[in-house]
Amino acid sequence: MAAKKFVYFFGPQGSEGNATMKNTLGGKGANLAEMCNMEIPVPAGFTIATDMCTVYYKNERNYPPELAEQVDENLKKIEAVMGKKFGDPQNPLLLSVRSGARASMPGMMDTILNLGLNETTLNGLIKKESDTRFAWDSLRRFMQMYGNVVMGIKGEHFEQAITSLKNKYGIKNDLEMTVENLKELVESYKVIVKEQTGKDFPTDPKEQLWGAIDAVFGSWMNERAIVYRKMNGFSDDWGTAVNVQAMVFGNMGDDCATGVAFTRNPATGEHIFFGEYLINAQGEDVVAGIRTPQQVTLEGSKKWAAEHNISEEERASKYPSLEEYMPEVYENLCNIYKKLELHYHDMQDIEFTIENRKLWMLQTRNGKRTAAAAVKIAVDMVNEGLIETDDALLRVTPDQIDQLLHPQFVKESKKSAKLITKGLPASPGAGTGQIVFNAEDAAAWRAQGLDTILVRLETSPEDITGMVAANGILTGRGGMTSHAAVVARGMGKCCVSGCGGLNIDVEGKTIKAGDLVLKEGDWISIDGSTGEVLLGKVATETPQFNDEFEKLMNWADNRRTLKIRTNADTPRDAAQARKFGAQGIGLCRTEHMFFEGDRIKAVREMILADDLEGRKAALAKLIGHQRDDFYAILKEMQGLPVTVRLLDPPLHEFLPSEPQQIKEMAEIMGCTEEIINDKIKALHEINPMLGLRGCRLGITRPEITEMQTRALIEAACELTKEGIKVFPEIMVPLVGNVNEFKYQEKIIRETAAKVFEEKGINVEFLVGTMIEVPRGALTADEIAEHAEFFSFGTNDLTQMCLGYSRDDANKFIYQYIDKGILEKNPFRSIDQTGVGQLVEIAAKRGKKARPNIKLGVCGEHGGDPASIDFFHRCGLQYVSCSPYRVPIARLSAAQAAINNDVVRQIKQTAEDAYSKAETTAKDVYNTAKDAYSKAESGLKNLKETLENSEELKKGVEGAKKLFNDIKDKFKKD
Ligand code: ADP
Ligand code: MG
Ligand code: MG
C-alpha cells in the first residue's frame, strides 16, 4: 500500500490541493493552492497537512518516516520551479515557514522568513555590490526571528544587542547600520544564542527547516492557542498545517515592496479597493509600525494626505500611491483582486510582495469586517450579481445586527480607558455616566440633564424608573436572566450584571474594587456586549440604519416563515418594537403595570385585604389604570395580535419591605404596623417559584382574573367603537392541568360576554395558555381541547425541566460550562435535547387535538438564533422577544428557513459530492500517472536486466564452449 499523503505541493503549474480542502491544508494553505490553480503568481511551496499534527501528538511528538521523504521530494519540486537550490552557496533557495489552521488563530507560531540563510549561503544573495547590506540584514533578521520563535529566546536580548551596537557607534536609525555593523551584530547574536540555550545557532538549512516545522506543530498546544480555541469553541483535534514556501523579496531595493489590501473597505463596506504598502520592506515591517505605510490607490492616498494635513506636493514626492509609483504592477494587482473576488464571491483580505517589479501573491482569505460593512457588502454583492439573496442573508450574523442596534464606544476613546473589572454581558450596548446608587437619584439626575449609570446589588421592579433614566445598569449580583438583565434587554439599555469583582455599598454610596474606591458622581463606562466596566468617561456613538439594512431586512422578511412578535408591557416598548418590525405582542406582562405611580398602594391593599369586599374595593381602584394601559397598547398595535398574560408573579413581590412603606400601608388600611407585618409573614413562601403564582392566583382569587379581563375587553370595545382594529389574546399562565385552564376560561368568557352586552358590541378575541409546566406540555392534547393557542414560556419550562432555579443558577452554570458539563447556558439558548422534547411533544399533541391551534414562544429564547432555528424546525408559527432583538430574530428566522430548506440542502450536497469527486479523480489521475512512470522505469530496468542476462547467457555459453573446446583438446592430446 502507498504511504499516506501528508504533503501537498502548490506552484505555478497547479496544485495538489484547492480551496475546499481547508480542513486538511488549513485556510492559508488551501487558498495558496487555489490561487495557483487560478494561475495567479504565488511563490511555489508545499503544505504539510493538519493530519500530520494529529499524528505528531499521538506519536509523542514524533513523525512517521514517510514525512521526511515527502518533504524532500517536494523541496526538489520547489527548487525545480524556482531555479534555486536549498542550501546552495551560489544560488540559494530561501524559505518561509508559516502556520495555518482551519481558521486564522492568534496564538499560533509567527511566520519565519529567510530560512536557509547562513554565512555561506548569504553570498549567493549578493548579485551586485549593493546587495551586500541586504544579505547581511536578512541573516540577522532571520537569526533574530528563529532565535525567538523556534529557540524560545526572549526578543529583548536581541533588541539589547542592537541598542548597545547603536550606542557604541552613535547610530540613530536601523537603516544607518553598515555591513560591518551588521556582521558584528551577527557575531553578538551567536553569543546570545549560545548563552541562552547552550547550543550553537543552527547553520545547516535542513536542520533549520525541521526546527521550524517542529515549532509550528509545537505551537498548536501552547497556552495562548489553547485558550483561544476554548474561547471560540474550536476543537483541539483540528491541528495546524505547516506551509513551507519559496521566499520572494520585497526588501531588495526600491523596485521592491510589500503590502496588504482589502478588496473593499472593511470598515464601511464601500466598494473601493483599500490597501497599504511599503517600498523596500519585508512582510513584518508593515505591521511593525516603524515606518508609515503608503496607500495603494491614488484616491486613497489623497484622502489619507487630507486626513493627515499633508500637502499634495509632499504626498506625491514622499508618499506616492502604488498606482503612481508602479502603475503596471498596480494594474496587475487590480486584475488579481477582481479575479479573486469574482472567484470567492466575497470580500478578500490579501497580502502581496513585489520583487524587482514582479508581483507575487502571498495570501488571500475572506476579510474580517465591521457589522456595517457586512451588511453593505452583502447587499452590494447581490446588486452586482455576485451572490443570491439567500447568500447575503447568511453572510450577516445575528450578532452583527445586534451591534448595529446599540450605541457603541468610540474605539480610540475606549483604548485609553482603564478596565476596572468584568461582569456578565447582560444587555448589549455601551453606556457612560456618573454613578448613582438608587432609582430616585437616577431619575432626579436625569431631570437635571445628567448622564448616569445606575449601580445596584440587584434590581427589582421598583427600580424601573431609575433604569429608564440611567444610561446603563451595573449590578453586583444576578445572572443573564436576572431582573436587571431581562428588563434592560427589553429596554435596549446596556447592562453588566453579576459583577462579583466589585464591592458595592448602596447605603454608603461607594464601590470598592481592589484599591480603587468610587463614589456617587464618579464617571464610569460599561460595555454590555463584553461585560467590561471602565473607569471614566468613554465616548459613545449610535450607528444609523441605512437603505442597505432595510433592504436586507426586507429579504429576511420575505424568506422567513416564522412570524416575529415582541415582549412589551408599555406603549413605548410596543412602538419601538413596531419600528423594528414586530408583527404583534407575544407577551404583555401585566404585573409591571402594577408598579406605576400610586397603583402599587392599591395592589398592596388588594393583597392585604381581609375579605373579598376589601379586595374588590382595592381592585376597583386599579381597573381604570389597567384599562388605560391596555387601551394604549392595543391602539399602538393597530389590529396586530396582542397576547396579554394574566397576573403571574407570587404576591410577596408586591409587598412593602421598607419600614416607611409598612407605616404607609398601615395608615391607608387603618390598622397597626404589627398587623401589616403579620400579614406579610403569613404570605411568606419557602419556595415562591413553585408556590402561589401563575393561574393559581386567578383560581384562588378569581376577582383578579375578572378585573383584568374586564379592563382588557372594555379597552378593546372602546377602540372598536372608535374604528380602530384590535386583536386581543388572553393568556392563562402556568397551566399544568386542563382543569386549571377550564376554571379560568369560564371566568374570562363570562366576564367578556358581560362587557359585550354592556357595551352593545362584540370583539373577536382568543383564550389560550402558556405551556411552561412540564405536565402542561405532556398533557397538551387535553389542554388544546379548550385552549385556542399555546405560548411556550421557555424560561419556566427550562427551570422546571432541568430543576435549576433561574434566579440562582448563575452560581453554578458558568462553572458547568467551564467544566464541559453544559455546552451553553440553557436559559439563553434552549436545551434542544431535553427541554426541546417537551416543546416538540406539546406542539405535536396540541396540533392533533386542534389542527388550527396557534403556537408561539415568549421566553427569552425567542431572541436567540440557535433556539429560533429549533423552533422553526418544530413548526411553531411565531417567536416573541424583547423589542431590541426583533431585527435579530427576523434575520435568524430567515437563516433558519434557508438552512433547513431541503432543496438547498440537496443542491449543497450535490455540489460537495461533485468537488469531492473532482478531488478524488485528480488523486486517481496522479496515482495512475505515478504508477505509469514507475512501471515504465521498472520495465526499462527489467529490459536492461534481461539484456544483461542475454549477455550472461552468452557469457555462460561462451565459457561452456571454451571449456568443451579445452576438454576436446585435452581428449585429443
Ligand atoms: P500571518 O498569518 O500572521 O498573516 P503569514 O504567514 O501570512 O502570517 O506571514 C506574514 C507575512 O510574512 C506575509 O504577509 C508576507 O509579507 C511575509 N511572507 C510570508 N511568506 C513569505 C514568502 N514566501 N516570501 C515573502 N514574504 C513572505
Ligand atoms: Mg498573512
Ligand atoms: Mg412563567
Short mmCIF file of C-alpha atoms and ligand atoms in Angstrom, two decimals, residues 28 43 96 98 111 113 245-248 258 283 351 353 362-363 365, ligand 1:
data_model
loop_
_atom_site.label_atom_id
_atom_site.label_comp_id
_atom_site.label_asym_id
_atom_site.label_seq_id
_atom_site.Cartn_x
_atom_site.Cartn_y
_atom_site.Cartn_z
CA LYS A 28 -3.81 29.66 4.30
CA PRO A 43 5.85 31.50 -4.94
CA SER A 96 9.26 30.97 4.69
CA ARG A 98 4.04 29.65 8.05
CA THR A 111 5.95 33.22 10.41
CA LEU A 113 11.20 34.34 6.86
CA GLN A 245 7.19 28.39 0.67
CA ALA A 246 9.90 29.89 -1.51
CA MET A 247 10.84 33.39 -0.37
CA VAL A 248 10.37 36.39 -2.57
CA THR A 258 5.30 44.57 0.30
CA GLY A 283 6.37 41.42 5.48
CA GLU A 351 -1.10 40.01 1.17
CA THR A 353 5.09 41.28 -2.24
CA LEU A 362 1.20 35.52 -0.57
CA GLN A 363 -2.26 35.15 0.93
CA ARG A 365 -8.89 34.99 2.68
P1 ADP B 1 0.03 35.83 9.27
O1 ADP B 1 -0.78 34.59 9.34
O2 ADP B 1 0.38 36.39 10.58
O3 ADP B 1 -0.50 36.79 8.27
P2 ADP B 1 1.86 35.00 7.24
O4 ADP B 1 2.28 33.57 7.21
O5 ADP B 1 0.84 35.41 6.28
O6 ADP B 1 1.45 35.35 8.72
O7 ADP B 1 3.17 35.86 7.04
C1 ADP B 1 3.23 37.22 7.33
C2 ADP B 1 3.94 37.96 6.25
O8 ADP B 1 5.21 37.41 6.01
C3 ADP B 1 3.26 37.90 4.90
O9 ADP B 1 2.22 38.81 4.79
C4 ADP B 1 4.39 38.24 3.99
O10 ADP B 1 4.55 39.63 3.91
C5 ADP B 1 5.56 37.62 4.67
N1 ADP B 1 5.84 36.35 3.98
C6 ADP B 1 5.37 35.13 4.26
N2 ADP B 1 5.81 34.21 3.38
C7 ADP B 1 6.59 34.88 2.51
C8 ADP B 1 7.33 34.50 1.35
N3 ADP B 1 7.34 33.25 0.91
N4 ADP B 1 8.00 35.47 0.70
C9 ADP B 1 7.98 36.73 1.14
N5 ADP B 1 7.32 37.17 2.21
C10 ADP B 1 6.61 36.25 2.90
#
